[in-house]
PDB file of C-alpha atoms in Angstrom:
ATOM      1  CA  TYR A   1     -14.813 -21.575  15.944  1.00 82.00           C
ATOM      2  CA  ASP A   2     -17.837 -22.954  17.813  1.00 88.00           C
ATOM      3  CA  GLN A   3     -17.667 -19.980  20.208  1.00 94.00           C
ATOM      4  CA  ALA A   4     -17.755 -17.559  17.274  1.00 88.00           C
ATOM      5  CA  ILE A   5     -20.833 -19.303  15.868  1.00 88.00           C
ATOM      6  CA  HIS A   6     -22.524 -19.187  19.277  1.00 95.00           C
ATOM      7  CA  TRP A   7     -21.667 -15.481  19.719  1.00 95.00           C
ATOM      8  CA  THR A   8     -23.045 -14.644  16.260  1.00 92.00           C
ATOM      9  CA  ASP A   9     -26.208 -16.681  16.800  1.00 94.00           C
ATOM     10  CA  ARG A  10     -26.839 -15.016  20.160  1.00 97.00           C
ATOM     11  CA  ASN A  11     -26.356 -11.498  18.777  1.00 95.00           C
ATOM     12  CA  VAL A  12     -28.448 -12.057  15.653  1.00 93.00           C
ATOM     13  CA  GLY A  13     -31.146 -13.421  17.961  1.00 95.00           C
ATOM     14  CA  ALA A  14     -30.899 -10.305  20.137  1.00 96.00           C
ATOM     15  CA  VAL A  15     -31.417  -8.052  17.102  1.00 94.00           C
ATOM     16  CA  ALA A  16     -34.392 -10.148  15.951  1.00 94.00           C
ATOM     17  CA  ASP A  17     -35.860 -10.034  19.479  1.00 96.00           C
ATOM     18  CA  ALA A  18     -35.444  -6.239  19.614  1.00 96.00           C
ATOM     19  CA  VAL A  19     -37.166  -5.790  16.238  1.00 96.00           C
ATOM     20  CA  ARG A  20     -39.985  -8.068  17.416  1.00 95.00           C
ATOM     21  CA  ALA A  21     -40.300  -6.213  20.760  1.00 97.00           C
ATOM     22  CA  LEU A  22     -40.625  -2.899  18.911  1.00 97.00           C
ATOM     23  CA  GLY A  23     -43.435  -4.349  16.822  1.00 97.00           C
ATOM     24  CA  LEU A  24     -41.454  -3.887  13.609  1.00 96.00           C
ATOM     25  CA  GLU A  25     -40.977  -7.525  12.601  1.00 93.00           C
ATOM     26  CA  ASP A  26     -43.640  -7.522   9.866  1.00 94.00           C
ATOM     27  CA  ARG A  27     -42.309  -4.403   8.135  1.00 92.00           C
ATOM     28  CA  THR A  28     -38.556  -4.794   8.524  1.00 92.00           C
ATOM     29  CA  LEU A  29     -35.992  -6.153   6.093  1.00 90.00           C
ATOM     30  CA  ILE A  30     -33.220  -7.907   8.009  1.00 91.00           C
ATOM     31  CA  VAL A  31     -29.969  -8.686   6.174  1.00 92.00           C
ATOM     32  CA  ILE A  32     -27.304 -11.012   7.546  1.00 91.00           C
ATOM     33  CA  ALA A  33     -23.971 -11.468   5.793  1.00 91.00           C
ATOM     34  CA  SER A  34     -20.460 -12.581   6.575  1.00 88.00           C
ATOM     35  CA  ASP A  35     -17.111 -11.224   5.469  1.00 84.00           C
ATOM     36  CA  HIS A  36     -15.494 -14.624   4.835  1.00 84.00           C
ATOM     37  CA  GLY A  37     -15.909 -18.331   5.291  1.00 84.00           C
ATOM     38  CA  GLU A  38     -13.525 -20.738   6.941  1.00 84.00           C
ATOM     39  CA  ALA A  39     -11.195 -23.371   5.519  1.00 83.00           C
ATOM     40  CA  PHE A  40     -10.952 -26.775   7.159  1.00 85.00           C
ATOM     41  CA  TYR A  41      -8.048 -28.254   5.169  1.00 80.00           C
ATOM     42  CA  GLU A  42     -10.061 -28.652   1.923  1.00 87.00           C
ATOM     43  CA  HIS A  43      -7.020 -27.190   0.147  1.00 86.00           C
ATOM     44  CA  GLY A  44      -4.434 -27.526   2.904  1.00 82.00           C
ATOM     45  CA  GLN A  45      -5.428 -24.342   4.738  1.00 83.00           C
ATOM     46  CA  PHE A  46      -7.087 -23.801   8.109  1.00 81.00           C
ATOM     47  CA  LEU A  47      -9.622 -21.077   8.996  1.00 79.00           C
ATOM     48  CA  HIS A  48      -9.623 -17.833   7.000  1.00 73.00           C
ATOM     49  CA  ARG A  49      -6.322 -17.931   5.199  1.00 72.00           C
ATOM     50  CA  PRO A  50      -5.832 -15.663   2.180  1.00 78.00           C
ATOM     51  CA  VAL A  51      -7.065 -18.185  -0.379  1.00 85.00           C
ATOM     52  CA  LEU A  52      -9.661 -17.866  -3.128  1.00 93.00           C
ATOM     53  CA  TYR A  53     -11.418 -21.208  -2.876  1.00 92.00           C
ATOM     54  CA  ASN A  54     -15.142 -21.382  -2.199  1.00 91.00           C
ATOM     55  CA  GLU A  55     -14.757 -22.548   1.394  1.00 91.00           C
ATOM     56  CA  VAL A  56     -13.521 -19.023   2.173  1.00 89.00           C
ATOM     57  CA  LEU A  57     -15.366 -17.021  -0.511  1.00 89.00           C
ATOM     58  CA  ARG A  58     -18.821 -18.548  -0.306  1.00 89.00           C
ATOM     59  CA  ILE A  59     -20.610 -16.828   2.545  1.00 86.00           C
ATOM     60  CA  PRO A  60     -24.123 -16.526   3.875  1.00 85.00           C
ATOM     61  CA  LEU A  61     -26.231 -13.669   2.586  1.00 88.00           C
ATOM     62  CA  VAL A  62     -29.644 -13.993   4.217  1.00 90.00           C
ATOM     63  CA  MET A  63     -32.498 -11.561   3.710  1.00 90.00           C
ATOM     64  CA  LYS A  64     -35.651 -11.768   5.835  1.00 89.00           C
ATOM     65  CA  TRP A  65     -38.260  -9.826   3.904  1.00 88.00           C
ATOM     66  CA  PRO A  66     -41.134  -7.806   5.404  1.00 90.00           C
ATOM     67  CA  ALA A  67     -44.325  -9.833   5.883  1.00 89.00           C
ATOM     68  CA  ASP A  68     -46.182  -8.356   2.892  1.00 89.00           C
ATOM     69  CA  THR A  69     -43.380  -9.157   0.424  1.00 89.00           C
ATOM     70  CA  ASP A  70     -44.448 -11.724  -2.158  1.00 89.00           C
ATOM     71  CA  GLY A  71     -42.886 -13.402  -5.158  1.00 90.00           C
ATOM     72  CA  TYR A  72     -39.266 -13.677  -4.146  1.00 89.00           C
ATOM     73  CA  ASN A  73     -37.065 -16.704  -4.735  1.00 86.00           C
ATOM     74  CA  PRO A  74     -36.061 -18.110  -1.335  1.00 83.00           C
ATOM     75  CA  VAL A  75     -32.751 -19.418  -2.708  1.00 87.00           C
ATOM     76  CA  VAL A  76     -30.599 -17.747  -5.375  1.00 86.00           C
ATOM     77  CA  ASP A  77     -28.035 -19.985  -7.069  1.00 81.00           C
ATOM     78  CA  ALA A  78     -26.405 -17.258  -9.174  1.00 83.00           C
ATOM     79  CA  PRO A  79     -23.019 -15.998  -7.995  1.00 86.00           C
ATOM     80  CA  VAL A  80     -23.426 -12.625  -6.307  1.00 88.00           C
ATOM     81  CA  SER A  81     -21.135 -10.366  -4.335  1.00 91.00           C
ATOM     82  CA  LEU A  82     -21.316  -8.203  -1.245  1.00 92.00           C
ATOM     83  CA  VAL A  83     -20.722  -5.227  -3.573  1.00 93.00           C
ATOM     84  CA  ASP A  84     -24.302  -5.927  -4.722  1.00 93.00           C
ATOM     85  CA  LEU A  85     -25.771  -5.296  -1.276  1.00 93.00           C
ATOM     86  CA  GLY A  86     -25.754  -1.462  -1.407  1.00 92.00           C
ATOM     87  CA  PRO A  87     -27.438  -1.203  -4.820  1.00 93.00           C
ATOM     88  CA  THR A  88     -29.956  -3.870  -3.798  1.00 92.00           C
ATOM     89  CA  LEU A  89     -30.973  -2.023  -0.643  1.00 92.00           C
ATOM     90  CA  LEU A  90     -31.272   1.333  -2.408  1.00 92.00           C
ATOM     91  CA  ASP A  91     -33.303  -0.265  -5.190  1.00 91.00           C
ATOM     92  CA  GLY A  92     -35.581  -1.931  -2.639  1.00 88.00           C
ATOM     93  CA  LEU A  93     -36.119   1.382  -0.861  1.00 86.00           C
ATOM     94  CA  GLY A  94     -36.867   3.113  -4.158  1.00 88.00           C
ATOM     95  CA  ILE A  95     -33.918   5.455  -3.817  1.00 88.00           C
ATOM     96  CA  ASP A  96     -32.502   6.535  -7.163  1.00 85.00           C
ATOM     97  CA  ASP A  97     -29.662   8.904  -6.376  1.00 80.00           C
ATOM     98  CA  PRO A  98     -27.479   9.702  -9.423  1.00 78.00           C
ATOM     99  CA  ARG A  99     -24.591  10.445  -7.026  1.00 81.00           C
ATOM    100  CA  ALA A 100     -24.582   6.832  -5.818  1.00 79.00           C
ATOM    101  CA  ARG A 101     -21.865   4.913  -7.642  1.00 85.00           C
ATOM    102  CA  PHE A 102     -21.522   1.203  -7.082  1.00 89.00           C
ATOM    103  CA  GLN A 103     -19.439  -1.586  -8.539  1.00 88.00           C
ATOM    104  CA  GLY A 104     -22.269  -3.998  -7.822  1.00 90.00           C
ATOM    105  CA  VAL A 105     -25.770  -4.338  -9.236  1.00 90.00           C
ATOM    106  CA  SER A 106     -29.182  -4.603  -7.634  1.00 92.00           C
ATOM    107  CA  LEU A 107     -30.106  -8.202  -6.916  1.00 93.00           C
ATOM    108  CA  LEU A 108     -33.847  -7.497  -6.956  1.00 93.00           C
ATOM    109  CA  PRO A 109     -34.241  -8.759 -10.568  1.00 94.00           C
ATOM    110  CA  THR A 110     -32.467 -11.955  -9.498  1.00 92.00           C
ATOM    111  CA  ILE A 111     -34.406 -12.345  -6.254  1.00 92.00           C
ATOM    112  CA  PHE A 112     -37.857 -11.534  -7.634  1.00 92.00           C
ATOM    113  CA  GLU A 113     -37.665 -12.446 -11.325  1.00 92.00           C
ATOM    114  CA  GLY A 114     -34.994 -15.153 -11.381  1.00 89.00           C
ATOM    115  CA  LEU A 115     -32.840 -13.140 -13.792  1.00 90.00           C
ATOM    116  CA  THR A 116     -29.163 -13.977 -13.487  1.00 85.00           C
ATOM    117  CA  PRO A 117     -26.778 -11.021 -13.804  1.00 82.00           C
ATOM    118  CA  ASN A 118     -24.650 -11.480 -16.932  1.00 84.00           C
ATOM    119  CA  ARG A 119     -21.367 -10.553 -15.374  1.00 88.00           C
ATOM    120  CA  ALA A 120     -18.414 -12.032 -13.557  1.00 92.00           C
ATOM    121  CA  VAL A 121     -17.852 -11.929  -9.813  1.00 94.00           C
ATOM    122  CA  TYR A 122     -14.333 -11.052  -8.684  1.00 94.00           C
ATOM    123  CA  ALA A 123     -12.363 -11.736  -5.518  1.00 94.00           C
ATOM    124  CA  THR A 124      -8.899 -10.775  -4.363  1.00 92.00           C
ATOM    125  CA  THR A 125      -6.584 -11.360  -1.432  1.00 90.00           C
ATOM    126  CA  ALA A 126      -4.309  -8.913   0.303  1.00 87.00           C
ATOM    127  CA  PRO A 127      -0.817  -8.732  -1.217  1.00 86.00           C
ATOM    128  CA  SER A 128       1.431 -11.612  -0.206  1.00 79.00           C
ATOM    129  CA  SER A 129       4.172 -10.727   2.276  1.00 79.00           C
ATOM    130  CA  GLU A 130       6.591 -12.806   0.162  1.00 78.00           C
ATOM    131  CA  THR A 131       5.790 -11.615  -3.369  1.00 80.00           C
ATOM    132  CA  GLY A 132       3.778  -8.430  -2.826  1.00 82.00           C
ATOM    133  CA  ARG A 133       1.218  -9.768  -5.324  1.00 85.00           C
ATOM    134  CA  ARG A 134      -2.477 -10.257  -4.764  1.00 90.00           C
ATOM    135  CA  GLY A 135      -4.319 -13.469  -5.461  1.00 92.00           C
ATOM    136  CA  LEU A 136      -7.129 -12.946  -7.966  1.00 95.00           C
ATOM    137  CA  ALA A 137     -10.227 -14.956  -8.832  1.00 96.00           C
ATOM    138  CA  LEU A 138     -13.077 -14.564 -11.290  1.00 96.00           C
ATOM    139  CA  GLN A 139     -16.252 -16.596 -11.490  1.00 96.00           C
ATOM    140  CA  ARG A 140     -18.480 -16.395 -14.551  1.00 92.00           C
ATOM    141  CA  ALA A 141     -21.564 -18.605 -14.237  1.00 88.00           C
ATOM    142  CA  GLN A 142     -20.220 -21.998 -13.140  1.00 91.00           C
ATOM    143  CA  THR A 143     -16.613 -21.506 -14.249  1.00 95.00           C
ATOM    144  CA  LYS A 144     -13.948 -20.079 -11.951  1.00 97.00           C
ATOM    145  CA  ILE A 145     -10.329 -19.116 -12.488  1.00 98.00           C
ATOM    146  CA  ILE A 146      -7.841 -18.480  -9.693  1.00 97.00           C
ATOM    147  CA  ARG A 147      -4.428 -16.911 -10.008  1.00 95.00           C
ATOM    148  CA  SER A 148      -2.408 -16.833  -6.820  1.00 87.00           C
ATOM    149  CA  GLY A 149       0.618 -14.577  -7.054  1.00 75.00           C
ATOM    150  CA  GLU A 150       3.023 -15.760  -9.732  1.00 75.00           C
ATOM    151  CA  GLY A 151       1.578 -19.280  -9.834  1.00 82.00           C
ATOM    152  CA  ALA A 152      -0.087 -20.926 -12.797  1.00 93.00           C
ATOM    153  CA  PRO A 153      -3.796 -20.242 -13.144  1.00 97.00           C
ATOM    154  CA  GLN A 154      -6.268 -22.824 -11.873  1.00 97.00           C
ATOM    155  CA  LEU A 155      -9.587 -23.453 -13.628  1.00 98.00           C
ATOM    156  CA  TYR A 156     -12.618 -25.105 -12.027  1.00 98.00           C
ATOM    157  CA  VAL A 157     -15.990 -26.055 -13.482  1.00 97.00           C
ATOM    158  CA  LEU A 158     -18.098 -25.639 -10.359  1.00 95.00           C
ATOM    159  CA  SER A 159     -21.188 -27.411 -11.693  1.00 93.00           C
ATOM    160  CA  LEU A 160     -19.084 -30.598 -12.014  1.00 96.00           C
ATOM    161  CA  ASP A 161     -16.585 -29.913  -9.223  1.00 97.00           C
ATOM    162  CA  PRO A 162     -18.094 -27.702  -6.484  1.00 94.00           C
ATOM    163  CA  GLN A 163     -15.261 -28.595  -4.080  1.00 95.00           C
ATOM    164  CA  GLU A 164     -12.637 -27.264  -6.540  1.00 96.00           C
ATOM    165  CA  GLN A 165     -10.528 -30.407  -6.542  1.00 96.00           C
ATOM    166  CA  GLN A 166     -10.054 -30.922 -10.313  1.00 97.00           C
ATOM    167  CA  ASP A 167      -8.000 -28.155 -11.894  1.00 97.00           C
ATOM    168  CA  LYS A 168      -8.921 -28.036 -15.607  1.00 98.00           C
ATOM    169  CA  ALA A 169      -6.414 -25.336 -16.649  1.00 97.00           C
ATOM    170  CA  ARG A 170      -4.160 -27.736 -18.587  1.00 97.00           C
ATOM    171  CA  SER A 171      -6.949 -29.719 -20.216  1.00 97.00           C
ATOM    172  CA  GLU A 172      -8.913 -26.570 -21.213  1.00 97.00           C
ATOM    173  CA  PRO A 173      -6.219 -24.071 -22.267  1.00 97.00           C
ATOM    174  CA  VAL A 174      -8.485 -21.911 -24.451  1.00 97.00           C
ATOM    175  CA  ARG A 175     -11.111 -21.397 -21.747  1.00 96.00           C
ATOM    176  CA  THR A 176      -8.307 -20.789 -19.234  1.00 97.00           C
ATOM    177  CA  GLN A 177      -6.704 -18.085 -21.398  1.00 96.00           C
ATOM    178  CA  LEU A 178     -10.025 -16.349 -22.115  1.00 96.00           C
ATOM    179  CA  LEU A 179     -10.918 -16.197 -18.420  1.00 96.00           C
ATOM    180  CA  LEU A 180      -7.360 -15.205 -17.484  1.00 95.00           C
ATOM    181  CA  GLN A 181      -7.535 -12.288 -19.933  1.00 96.00           C
ATOM    182  CA  GLU A 182     -10.810 -11.177 -18.408  1.00 95.00           C
ATOM    183  CA  LEU A 183      -9.422 -11.551 -14.891  1.00 94.00           C
ATOM    184  CA  LEU A 184      -6.284  -9.548 -15.588  1.00 90.00           C
TER     185      LEU A 184
END
């Protein structure tokens, strides 16, 4: 794990050095993202197992803006998705191509105006080798529902329980059913 971090750090540094050496640092947007996080037994899993808890789903999405860019929020707390990256980049470049179809939305209103997208963010796992079913998750604002295979849904209120340790599905059956309907 430490070797992977070192490798990534070294290679991101090499890209940044190359941009700087070309004299493009002040006018270049650099985006760094990850495909998954790592679990360290928070929910009994190690590394990137097919789970839908935040230790695996919550990833870095870092944008280094060109030097003359003003007015952006340095930290965005709203849930976003990597499917938002394409529309964000096209929007930032001023490209409006009607042929471009995306599931995501541009994050520029969130980054520059603080507007939170009024939508849910979805996640899924690959089908289980045992059941053939995918795990599914949906997060709307600070509420998240997880359904793994045939198991009972789990509900987490992330503002009160960011580590997803207190499943509220039984104590909040109405909210659980509404989110489960939206998820399915």
